[in-house]
Coordinates of C-alpha atoms in Angstrom, one line a residue:
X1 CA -90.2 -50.7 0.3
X2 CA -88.3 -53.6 2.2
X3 CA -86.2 -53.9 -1.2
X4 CA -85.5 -50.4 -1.5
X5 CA -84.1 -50.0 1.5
X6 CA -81.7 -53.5 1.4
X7 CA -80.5 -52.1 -2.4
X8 CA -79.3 -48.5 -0.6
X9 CA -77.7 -50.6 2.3
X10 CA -75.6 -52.6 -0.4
X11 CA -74.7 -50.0 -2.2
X12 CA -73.3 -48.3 0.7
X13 CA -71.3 -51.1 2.0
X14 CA -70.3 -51.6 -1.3
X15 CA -68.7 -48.5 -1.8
X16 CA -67.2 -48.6 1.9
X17 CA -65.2 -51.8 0.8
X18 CA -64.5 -50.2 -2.3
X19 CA -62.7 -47.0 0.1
X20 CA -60.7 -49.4 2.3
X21 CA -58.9 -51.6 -1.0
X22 CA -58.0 -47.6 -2.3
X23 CA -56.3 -47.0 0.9
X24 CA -54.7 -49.6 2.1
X25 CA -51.2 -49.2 2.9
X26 CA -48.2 -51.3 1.2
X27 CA -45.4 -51.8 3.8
X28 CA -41.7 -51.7 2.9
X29 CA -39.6 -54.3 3.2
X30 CA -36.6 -53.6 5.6
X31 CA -33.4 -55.0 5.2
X32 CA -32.5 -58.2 7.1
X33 CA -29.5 -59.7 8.2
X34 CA -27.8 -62.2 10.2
X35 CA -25.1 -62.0 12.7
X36 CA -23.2 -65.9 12.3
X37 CA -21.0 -68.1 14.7
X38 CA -17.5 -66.4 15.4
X39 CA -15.1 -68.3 14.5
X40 CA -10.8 -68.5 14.7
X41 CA -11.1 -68.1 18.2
X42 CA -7.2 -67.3 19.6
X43 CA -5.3 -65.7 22.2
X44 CA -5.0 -62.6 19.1
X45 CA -8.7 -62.0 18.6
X46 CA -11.8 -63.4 17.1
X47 CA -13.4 -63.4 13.6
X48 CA -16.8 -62.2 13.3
X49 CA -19.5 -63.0 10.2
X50 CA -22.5 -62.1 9.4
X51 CA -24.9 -63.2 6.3
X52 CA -27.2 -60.2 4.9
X53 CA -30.8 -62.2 4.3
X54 CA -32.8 -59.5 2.2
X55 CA -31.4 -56.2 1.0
X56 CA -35.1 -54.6 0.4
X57 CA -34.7 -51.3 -1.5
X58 CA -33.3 -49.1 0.9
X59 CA -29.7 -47.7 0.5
X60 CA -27.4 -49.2 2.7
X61 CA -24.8 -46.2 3.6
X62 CA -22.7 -48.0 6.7
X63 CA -22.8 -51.9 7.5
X64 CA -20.2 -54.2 10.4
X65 CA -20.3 -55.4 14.0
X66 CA -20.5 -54.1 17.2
X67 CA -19.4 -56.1 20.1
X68 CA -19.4 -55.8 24.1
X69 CA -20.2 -57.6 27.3
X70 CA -23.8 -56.9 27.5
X71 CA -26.6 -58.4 25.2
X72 CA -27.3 -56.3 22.6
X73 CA -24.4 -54.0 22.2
X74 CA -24.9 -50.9 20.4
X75 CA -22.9 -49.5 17.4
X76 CA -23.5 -45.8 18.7
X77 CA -22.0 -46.8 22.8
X78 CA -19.7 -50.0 22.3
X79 CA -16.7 -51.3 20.6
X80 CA -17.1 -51.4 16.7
X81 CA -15.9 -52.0 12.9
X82 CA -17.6 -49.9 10.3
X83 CA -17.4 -49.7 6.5
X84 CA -19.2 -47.1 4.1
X85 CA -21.1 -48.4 1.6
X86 CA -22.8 -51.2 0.3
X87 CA -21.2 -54.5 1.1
X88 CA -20.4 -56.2 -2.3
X89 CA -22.1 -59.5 -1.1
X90 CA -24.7 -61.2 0.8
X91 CA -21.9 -62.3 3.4
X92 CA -19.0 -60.3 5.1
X93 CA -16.7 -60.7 8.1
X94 CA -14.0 -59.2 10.1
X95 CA -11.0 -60.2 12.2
X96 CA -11.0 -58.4 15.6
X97 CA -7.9 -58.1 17.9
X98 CA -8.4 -55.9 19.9
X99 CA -10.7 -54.8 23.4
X100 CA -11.2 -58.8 24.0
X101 CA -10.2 -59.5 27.5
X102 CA -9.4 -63.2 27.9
X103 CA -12.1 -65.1 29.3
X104 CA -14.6 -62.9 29.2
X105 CA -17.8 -63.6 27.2
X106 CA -18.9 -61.2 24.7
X107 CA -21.8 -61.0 22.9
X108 CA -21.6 -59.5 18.9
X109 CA -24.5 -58.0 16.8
X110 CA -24.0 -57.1 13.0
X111 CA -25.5 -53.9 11.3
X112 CA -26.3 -52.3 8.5
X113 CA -27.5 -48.7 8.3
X114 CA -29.8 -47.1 6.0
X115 CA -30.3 -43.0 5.9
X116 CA -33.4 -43.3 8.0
X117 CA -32.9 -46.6 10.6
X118 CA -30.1 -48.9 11.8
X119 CA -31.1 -52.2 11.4
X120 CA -29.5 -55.6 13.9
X121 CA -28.9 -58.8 13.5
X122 CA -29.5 -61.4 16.4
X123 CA -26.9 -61.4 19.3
X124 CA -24.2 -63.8 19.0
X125 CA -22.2 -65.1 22.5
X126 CA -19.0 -66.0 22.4
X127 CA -16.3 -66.7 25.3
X128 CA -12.6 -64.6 24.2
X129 CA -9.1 -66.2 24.3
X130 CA -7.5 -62.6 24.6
X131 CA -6.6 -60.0 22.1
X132 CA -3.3 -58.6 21.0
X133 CA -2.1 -55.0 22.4
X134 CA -3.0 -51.7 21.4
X135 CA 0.0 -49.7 19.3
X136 CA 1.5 -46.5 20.2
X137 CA 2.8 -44.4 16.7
X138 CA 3.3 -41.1 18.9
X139 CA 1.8 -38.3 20.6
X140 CA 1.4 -34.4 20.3
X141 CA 2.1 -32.6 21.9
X142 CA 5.3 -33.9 23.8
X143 CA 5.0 -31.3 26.7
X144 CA 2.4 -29.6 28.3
X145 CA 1.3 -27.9 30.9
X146 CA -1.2 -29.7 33.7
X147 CA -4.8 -30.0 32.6
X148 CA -3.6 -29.9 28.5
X149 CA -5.2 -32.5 25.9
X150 CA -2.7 -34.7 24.4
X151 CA -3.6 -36.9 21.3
X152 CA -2.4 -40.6 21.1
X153 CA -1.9 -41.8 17.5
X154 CA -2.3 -45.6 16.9
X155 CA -3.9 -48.7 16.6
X156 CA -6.4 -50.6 18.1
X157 CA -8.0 -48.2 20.5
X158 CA -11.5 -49.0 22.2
X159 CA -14.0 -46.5 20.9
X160 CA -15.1 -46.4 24.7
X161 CA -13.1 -44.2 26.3
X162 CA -13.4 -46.0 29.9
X163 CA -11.7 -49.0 28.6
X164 CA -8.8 -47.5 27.6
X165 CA -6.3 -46.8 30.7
X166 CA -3.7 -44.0 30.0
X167 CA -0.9 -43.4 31.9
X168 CA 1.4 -40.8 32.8
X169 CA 4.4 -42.3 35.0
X170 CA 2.0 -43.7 37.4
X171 CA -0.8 -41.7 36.9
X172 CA -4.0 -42.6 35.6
X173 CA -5.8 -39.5 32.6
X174 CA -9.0 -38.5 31.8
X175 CA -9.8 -40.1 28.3
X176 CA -12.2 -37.3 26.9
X177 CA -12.1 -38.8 23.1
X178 CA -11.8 -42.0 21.5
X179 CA -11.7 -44.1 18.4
X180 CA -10.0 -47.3 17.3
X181 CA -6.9 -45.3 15.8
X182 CA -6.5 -42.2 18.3
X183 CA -6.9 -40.8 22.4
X184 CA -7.4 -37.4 23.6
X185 CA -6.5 -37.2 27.1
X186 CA -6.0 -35.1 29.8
X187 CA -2.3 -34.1 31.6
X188 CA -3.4 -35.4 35.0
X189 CA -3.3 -32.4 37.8
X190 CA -2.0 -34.8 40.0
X191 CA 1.6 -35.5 37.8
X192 CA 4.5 -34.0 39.5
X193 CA 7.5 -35.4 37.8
X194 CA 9.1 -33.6 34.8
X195 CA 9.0 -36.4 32.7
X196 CA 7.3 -39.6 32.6
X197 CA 7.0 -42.7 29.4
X198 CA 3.1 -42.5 28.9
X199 CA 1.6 -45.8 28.3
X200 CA -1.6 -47.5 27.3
X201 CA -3.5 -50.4 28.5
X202 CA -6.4 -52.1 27.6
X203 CA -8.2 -55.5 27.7
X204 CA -5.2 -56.5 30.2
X205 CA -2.3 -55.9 27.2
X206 CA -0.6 -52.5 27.3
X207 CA 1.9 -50.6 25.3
X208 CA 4.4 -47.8 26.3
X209 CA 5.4 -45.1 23.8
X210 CA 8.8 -44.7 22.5
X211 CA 8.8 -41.0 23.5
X212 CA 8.6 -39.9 27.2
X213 CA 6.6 -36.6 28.2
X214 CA 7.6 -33.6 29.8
X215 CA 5.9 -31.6 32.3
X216 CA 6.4 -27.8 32.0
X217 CA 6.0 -27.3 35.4
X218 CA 4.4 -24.0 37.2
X219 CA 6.5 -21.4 38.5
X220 CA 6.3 -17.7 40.1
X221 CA 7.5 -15.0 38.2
X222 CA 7.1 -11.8 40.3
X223 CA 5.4 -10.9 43.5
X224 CA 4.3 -7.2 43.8
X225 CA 3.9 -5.0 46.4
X226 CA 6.6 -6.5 48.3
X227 CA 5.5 -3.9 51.2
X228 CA 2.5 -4.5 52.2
X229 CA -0.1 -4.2 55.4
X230 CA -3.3 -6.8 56.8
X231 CA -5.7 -7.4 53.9
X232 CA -4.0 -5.9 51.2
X233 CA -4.1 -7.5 48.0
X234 CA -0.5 -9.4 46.8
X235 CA -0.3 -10.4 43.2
X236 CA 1.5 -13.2 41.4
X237 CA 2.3 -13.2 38.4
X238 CA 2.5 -17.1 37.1
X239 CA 3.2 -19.0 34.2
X240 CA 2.3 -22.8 32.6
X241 CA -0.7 -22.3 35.6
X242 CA -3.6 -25.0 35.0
X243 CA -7.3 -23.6 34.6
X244 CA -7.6 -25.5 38.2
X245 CA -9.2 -23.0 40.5
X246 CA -8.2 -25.0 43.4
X247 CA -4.9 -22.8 44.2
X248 CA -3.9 -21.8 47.7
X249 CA -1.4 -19.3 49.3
X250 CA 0.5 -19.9 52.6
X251 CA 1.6 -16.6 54.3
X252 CA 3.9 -18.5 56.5
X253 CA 1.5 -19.8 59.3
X254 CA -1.7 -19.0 57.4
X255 CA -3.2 -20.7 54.4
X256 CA -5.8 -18.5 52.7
X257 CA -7.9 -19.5 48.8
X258 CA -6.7 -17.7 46.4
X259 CA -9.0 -14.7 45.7
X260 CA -8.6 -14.3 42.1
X261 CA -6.7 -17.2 39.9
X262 CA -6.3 -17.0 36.0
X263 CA -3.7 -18.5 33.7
X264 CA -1.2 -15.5 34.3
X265 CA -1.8 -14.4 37.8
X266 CA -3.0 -15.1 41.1
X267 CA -4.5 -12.5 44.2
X268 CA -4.8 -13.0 47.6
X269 CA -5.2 -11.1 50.5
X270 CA -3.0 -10.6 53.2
X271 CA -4.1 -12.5 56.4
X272 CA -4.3 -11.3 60.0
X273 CA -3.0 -14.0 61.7
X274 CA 0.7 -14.0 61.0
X275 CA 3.1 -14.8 63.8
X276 CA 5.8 -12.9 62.0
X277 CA 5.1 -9.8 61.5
X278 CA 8.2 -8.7 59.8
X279 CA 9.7 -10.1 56.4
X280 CA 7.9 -13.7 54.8
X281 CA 8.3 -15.8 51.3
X282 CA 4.7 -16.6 50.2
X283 CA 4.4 -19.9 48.8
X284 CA 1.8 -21.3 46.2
X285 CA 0.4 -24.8 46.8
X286 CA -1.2 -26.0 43.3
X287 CA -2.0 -29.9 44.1
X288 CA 1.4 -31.3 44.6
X289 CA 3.4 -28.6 43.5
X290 CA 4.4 -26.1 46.1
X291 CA 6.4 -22.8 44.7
X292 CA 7.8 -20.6 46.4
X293 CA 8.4 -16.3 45.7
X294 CA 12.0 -15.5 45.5
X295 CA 11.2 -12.4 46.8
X296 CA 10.4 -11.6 50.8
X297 CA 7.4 -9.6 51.5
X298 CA 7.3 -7.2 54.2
X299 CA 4.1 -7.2 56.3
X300 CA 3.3 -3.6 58.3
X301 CA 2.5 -4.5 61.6
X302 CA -1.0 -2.5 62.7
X303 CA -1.6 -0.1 65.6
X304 CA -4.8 1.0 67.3
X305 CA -5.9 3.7 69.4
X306 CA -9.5 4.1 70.8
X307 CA -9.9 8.0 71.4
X308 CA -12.1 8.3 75.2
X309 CA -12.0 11.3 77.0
X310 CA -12.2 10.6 80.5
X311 CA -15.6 8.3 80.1
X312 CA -17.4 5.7 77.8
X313 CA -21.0 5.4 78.1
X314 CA -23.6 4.0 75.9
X315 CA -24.7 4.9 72.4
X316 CA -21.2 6.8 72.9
X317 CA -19.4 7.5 69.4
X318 CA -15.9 5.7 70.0
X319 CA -13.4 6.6 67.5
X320 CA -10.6 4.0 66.9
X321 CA -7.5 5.6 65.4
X322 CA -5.2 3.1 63.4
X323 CA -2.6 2.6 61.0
X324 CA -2.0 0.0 58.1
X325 CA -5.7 -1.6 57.9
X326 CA -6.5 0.6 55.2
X327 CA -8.0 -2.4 53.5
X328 CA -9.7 -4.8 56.6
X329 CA -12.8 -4.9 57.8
X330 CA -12.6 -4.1 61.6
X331 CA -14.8 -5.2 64.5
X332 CA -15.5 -3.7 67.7
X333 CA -17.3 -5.6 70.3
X334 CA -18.3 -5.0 73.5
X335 CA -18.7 -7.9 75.6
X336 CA -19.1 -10.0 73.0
X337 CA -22.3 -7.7 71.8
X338 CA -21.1 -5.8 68.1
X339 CA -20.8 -1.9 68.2
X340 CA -22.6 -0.7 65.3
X341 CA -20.2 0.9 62.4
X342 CA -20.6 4.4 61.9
X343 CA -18.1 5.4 59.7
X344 CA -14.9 3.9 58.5
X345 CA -12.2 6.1 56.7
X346 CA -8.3 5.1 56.1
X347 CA -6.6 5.8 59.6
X348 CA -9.8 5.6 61.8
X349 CA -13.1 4.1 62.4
X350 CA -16.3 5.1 64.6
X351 CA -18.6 2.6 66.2
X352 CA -21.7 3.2 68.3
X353 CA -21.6 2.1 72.2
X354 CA -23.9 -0.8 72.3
X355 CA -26.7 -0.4 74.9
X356 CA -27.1 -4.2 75.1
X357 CA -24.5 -4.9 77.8
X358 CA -24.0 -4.7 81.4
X359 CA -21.3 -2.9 82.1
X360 CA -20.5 -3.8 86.0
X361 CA -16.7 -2.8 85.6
X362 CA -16.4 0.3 82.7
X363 CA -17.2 -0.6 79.0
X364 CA -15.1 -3.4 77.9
X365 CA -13.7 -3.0 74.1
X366 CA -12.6 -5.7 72.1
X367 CA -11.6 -4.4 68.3
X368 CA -10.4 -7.6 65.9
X369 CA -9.5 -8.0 62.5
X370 CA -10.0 -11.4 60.9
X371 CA -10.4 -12.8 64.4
X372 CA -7.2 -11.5 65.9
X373 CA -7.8 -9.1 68.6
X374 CA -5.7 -5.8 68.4
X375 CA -6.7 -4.3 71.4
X376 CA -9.0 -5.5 74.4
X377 CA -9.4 -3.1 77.7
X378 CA -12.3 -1.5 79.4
X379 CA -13.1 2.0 80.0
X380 CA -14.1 3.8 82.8
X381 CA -17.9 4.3 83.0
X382 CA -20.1 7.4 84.6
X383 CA -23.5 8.1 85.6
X384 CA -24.3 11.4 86.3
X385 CA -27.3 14.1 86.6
X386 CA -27.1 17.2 84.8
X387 CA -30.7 18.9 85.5
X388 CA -33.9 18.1 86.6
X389 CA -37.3 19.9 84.5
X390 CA -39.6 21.2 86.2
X391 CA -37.4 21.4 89.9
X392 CA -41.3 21.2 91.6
X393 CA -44.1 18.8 89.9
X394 CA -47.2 17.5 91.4
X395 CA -48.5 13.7 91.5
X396 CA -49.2 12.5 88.2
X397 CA -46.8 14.9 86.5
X398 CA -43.7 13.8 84.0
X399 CA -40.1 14.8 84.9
X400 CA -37.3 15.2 82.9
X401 CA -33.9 14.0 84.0
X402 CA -30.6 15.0 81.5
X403 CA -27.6 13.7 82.1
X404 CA -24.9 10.9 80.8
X405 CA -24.2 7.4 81.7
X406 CA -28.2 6.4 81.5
X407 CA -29.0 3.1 79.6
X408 CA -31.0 3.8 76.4
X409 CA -32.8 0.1 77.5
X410 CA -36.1 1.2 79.6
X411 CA -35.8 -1.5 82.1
X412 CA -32.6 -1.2 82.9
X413 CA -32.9 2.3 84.6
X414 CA -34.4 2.9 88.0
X415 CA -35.3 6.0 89.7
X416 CA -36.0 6.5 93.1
X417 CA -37.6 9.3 95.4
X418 CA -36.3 9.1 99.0
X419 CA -36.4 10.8 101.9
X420 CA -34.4 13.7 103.7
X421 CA -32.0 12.8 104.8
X422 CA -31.3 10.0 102.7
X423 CA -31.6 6.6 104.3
X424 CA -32.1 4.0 101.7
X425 CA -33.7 2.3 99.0
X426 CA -36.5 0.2 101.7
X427 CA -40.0 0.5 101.2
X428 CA -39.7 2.8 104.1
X429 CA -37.3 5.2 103.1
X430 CA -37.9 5.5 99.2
X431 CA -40.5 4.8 96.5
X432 CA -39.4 3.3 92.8
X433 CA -41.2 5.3 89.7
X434 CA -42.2 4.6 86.5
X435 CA -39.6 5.3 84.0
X436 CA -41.8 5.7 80.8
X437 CA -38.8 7.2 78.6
X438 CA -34.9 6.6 78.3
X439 CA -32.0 7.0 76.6
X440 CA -27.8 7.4 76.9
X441 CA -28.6 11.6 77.9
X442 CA -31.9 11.5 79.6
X443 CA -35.0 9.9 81.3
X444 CA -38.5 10.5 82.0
X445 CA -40.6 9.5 84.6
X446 CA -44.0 9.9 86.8
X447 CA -44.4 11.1 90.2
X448 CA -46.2 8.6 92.3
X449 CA -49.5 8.9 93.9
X450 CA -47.9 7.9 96.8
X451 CA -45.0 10.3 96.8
X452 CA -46.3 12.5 100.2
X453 CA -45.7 10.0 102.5
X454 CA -41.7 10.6 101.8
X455 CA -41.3 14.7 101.6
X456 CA -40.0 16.1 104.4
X457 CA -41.2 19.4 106.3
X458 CA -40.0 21.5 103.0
X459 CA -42.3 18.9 100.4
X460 CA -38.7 17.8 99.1
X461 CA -37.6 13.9 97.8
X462 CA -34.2 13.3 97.5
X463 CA -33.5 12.3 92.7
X464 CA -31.6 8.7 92.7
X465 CA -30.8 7.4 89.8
X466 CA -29.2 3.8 89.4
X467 CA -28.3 2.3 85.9
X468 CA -27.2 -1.4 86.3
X469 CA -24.7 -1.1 89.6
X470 CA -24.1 2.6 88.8
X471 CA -25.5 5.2 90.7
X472 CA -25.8 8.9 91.0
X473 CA -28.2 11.8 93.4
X474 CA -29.8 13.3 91.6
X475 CA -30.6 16.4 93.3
X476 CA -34.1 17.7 94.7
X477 CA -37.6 17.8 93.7
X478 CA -40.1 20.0 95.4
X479 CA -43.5 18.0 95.2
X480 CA -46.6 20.5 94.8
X481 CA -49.9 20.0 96.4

C-alpha cells in the first residue's frame, strides 16, 4: 500500500515539474547603450558620444542625447538632439552649441527609442565653457496687435521654453512654443511703443533680429449716445483691442470696469458721481495705453421730487418723482433704515415708510443713486385719532382705535386712560394698557381691571395715545359696570 501511494505522489510531482518547464517565460532582451565622456570642450559647445552595447531585436525608431542641469535629464522635458531611425553603427555623437551656460555643470544621457519604451544610458557630468548664440532668420508676423503669437524662425533655440528670453524693446514675452529651430511668443500687454528690435537671449548669448516690430496700437473709433443720463449704457466701438478683459473707463473723476469688452467694442455704464455734470471726453485705460473719445458726451443732470401731502407717517407709500434715472437703481432710506421698493417705473418710484425708526423730528428721507445722495430732508410727522369702537366698553373688553401716525411696532405705542380733567401721565392720574394690536392706521387694546379708580362722576377716561414723542387725545371712553 506504502508503494502505491509513493508511485501516485511521484507521478504527480512529476507532471507538476513537467507544467512549470511548459510555461516558463523567455524574457526579451532590451536594447542597451552607453552614454561616453564629452569631449571638445570650448567656449562654442561640447561634443557628446555615446556607444550602443546590444541592439536586441526591437526596432529602434528615434535615438540622441538629452542634456540639462539635473541628473537624469529627460528627452520628453529638457534640451535635446534627435534623429529618426536606426543609427548606422554601434557608436554616434553630436556637436552641441547651444543652451550651455558657461560654468555650469550639466549632466547628458543618450537614448534610443523603440515603439513601445525609451531606453537611457548612464548620466554623464560635465562642467560647460559656454555655447555660441542663438540665430534670428526672421519673424511673422511683423505687426500685431497686444496679446498676438509671433513665430521666431532660427537656429539654436532651447526646446524649453523658460530658457529662452524674448524681448520686445525692453519687455520680456510669454514663450508658449519651442523647439531648437523656432518660438511662438506672445506680444507683451505691457509694450507701449510702436516699434521695438525684438531680441533673443539664452544661456547668457543673445541675438537681435534685423527687422524691428511694430505695434498696431488700440484706438476709439465712435462713442454713441453722445447724450446720455446716470447709468445709461455708452458704447465704444474699438479696434486692434487685446482679448485682455482688464479694460477700464474714466468718466472724468470716476473710473468704473468696463461692463462688457470684446474685440470690437466696449460698455459701460454711466457713473453717479461725476463732478461735472455737463459735457466730458471718456477715456479708456487698457494697461498702459490710455485713449481718449474725440467726441464729448453730454451727461443729463437728474432731478427728484418726493410727492407728501401735508404728512409722512409710517408704512406711508412715498412716491419719488424724477427725471433721467431711467436706468439706476434708486435707494430711499430713512435714517439710515431702507424703505422697501414698491414699484419703480421711468419717471417715478414708490417705497414703503419703514416702521423701524424713531422719528423724533418728522421722517427723515435720504434717496441715493450709486452712493450720491439726490435729495435728503425730513417730513413733517402726525399722530392723530380718527374714532374710538365701541365709545362705552367694560373691564376686560378690546377697543379699537383708527387713526394715522400709529407705529405698526407693538411696543412702540402706548395708550393711556386718565382722568377728567386731564392731569398727567402719574400713577395717580392715568393707568397704561395693554396694546395687544398695532399698525400705521389703528390699535387695539384692553381695558384694565383697574380702570374705576380713574372715571369721573360720568364713568368717563380721558383716550391718550403717544407713539415715540408724538402724542394725540384721543377722545372719551365711557367705562360700563
Amino acid at each position: 500500500m506504502k508503494q502505491l501511494l509513493h508511485s501516485i505522489l511521484y507521478t504527480i510531482l512529476l507532471i507538476a515539474f513537467a507544467d512549470c518547464e511548459q510555461y516558463e517565460a523567455t524574457p526579451r532582451a532590451f536594447p542597451r547603450l552607453k552614454t561616453l565622456a564629452v569631449t571638445d570642450l570650448t567656449n562654442e559647445g561640447v561634443t557628446l558620444n555615446a556607444a550602443i552595447l546590444f541592439r536586441g531585436d526591437f526596432e529602434i525608431v528615434r535615438y540622441g542625447f538629452t542634456w540639462g542641469r539635473i541628473n537624469l535629464p529627460d528627452v520628453n522635458a529638457n534640451d535635446r538632439v534627435v534623429y529618426s531611425g536606426t543609427p548606422a553603427e554601434n557608436k554616434f555623437s553630436e556637436r552641441i552649441s547651444t543652451t550651455l551656460i558657461r560654468d555650469a555643470n550639466y549632466s547628458v544621457r543618450a537614448f534610443v527609442e523603440t515603439p513601445d519604451l525609451i531606453v537611457y544610458g548612464e548620466p554623464v557630468r560635465f562642467k560647460s565653457l559656454g555655447s555660441r548664440a542663438v540665430e534670428i532668420g526672421g519673424f511673422s508676423p511683423t505687426s500685431g496687435i497686444l496679446g498676438d503669437t509671433i513665430t521666431i524662425q532660427g537656429n539654436r533655440f532651447s526646446f524649453v521654453g523658460k530658457h529662452n528670453t524674448v524681448r520686445f524693446g525692453d519687455v520680456v514675452s510669454e514663450v508658449v512654443a519651442a523647439s531648437d529651430s523656432f518660438l511662438q511668443v506672445i506680444v507683451p500687454l505691457e509694450l507701449k511703443e510702436q516699434e521695438v528690435s525684438l531680441s533673443v537671449e539664452l544661456a547668457g548669448r543673445s541675438a537681435v533680429a534685423e527687422k524691428r516690430f511694430t505695434l498696431v496700437a488700440p484706438t476709439i473709433l465712435e462713442m454713441k449716445p453722445t447724450t446720455v443720463a446716470y447709468c445709461d449704457e455708452v458704447h465704444f466701438s474699438v479696434a486692434n483691442f487685446p482679448s485682455d478683459r482688464n479694460i477700464i473707463v474714466l468718466f472724468l473723476d470716476q473710473v468704473v470696469p468696463a461692463r462688457q469688452v470684446s474685440p470690437t467694442e466696449v460698455v459701460a455704464n454711466v457713473p453717479a458721481f461725476i463732478s461735472n455734470k455737463g459735457k466730458i471726453i471718456p477715456q479708456l485705460l487698457i494697461r498702459q495705453f490710455t485713449l481718449s473719445a474725440d467726441q464729448d458726451l453730454t451727461i443729463m443732470p437728474p432731478t427728484v421730487a418726493p410727492q407728501v401731502d401735508s404728512f409722512l407717517n409710517y408704512h406711508d407709500t412715498l412716491t419719488i418723482h424724477h427725471t433721467h434715472l431711467n436706468n439706476c437703481s434708486i435707494e430711499v432710506t430713512c435714517e439710515n433704515v431702507t424703505a422697501p421698493l414698491i414699484e419703480q417705473g421711468e419717471n417715478f418710484t414708490k417705497v414703503q415708510v419703514p416702521a423701524e425708526i424713531d422719528a423724533l423730528r418728522g421722517i427723515p428721507v435720504k434717496i441715493s443713486v450709486q452712493g450720491e445722495v439726490l435729495f435728503n430732508d425730513r417730513f413733517d410727522k402726525t399722530i392723530a385719532v380718527n374714532s374710538v369702537s365701541p365709545s362705552r366698553a367694560r373691564a376686560g373688553e378690546i377697543v379699537r382705535i383708527e387713526g394715522v401716525g400709529f407705529q405698526p411696532i407693538l411696543n412702540r405705542n402706548s395708550v393711556y386712560l386718565a382722568k377728567i380733567p386731564y392731569c398727567g401721565l402719574d400713577e395717580d392720574c392715568a393707568t397704561e394698557v395693554e396694546v395687544i394690536e398695532s399698525s400705521s392706521r389703528h390699535l387695539l387694546f384692553k381695558v384694565p381691571e383697574n380702570i374705576k379708580n380713574f372715571t369721573n362722576a360720568d364713568n368717563q377716561v380721558e383716550i391718550r395715545v403717544f407713539t415715540v414723542n408724538y402724542g394725540t387725545n384721543g377722545g372719551l371712553l365711557e367705562i360700563l359696570p
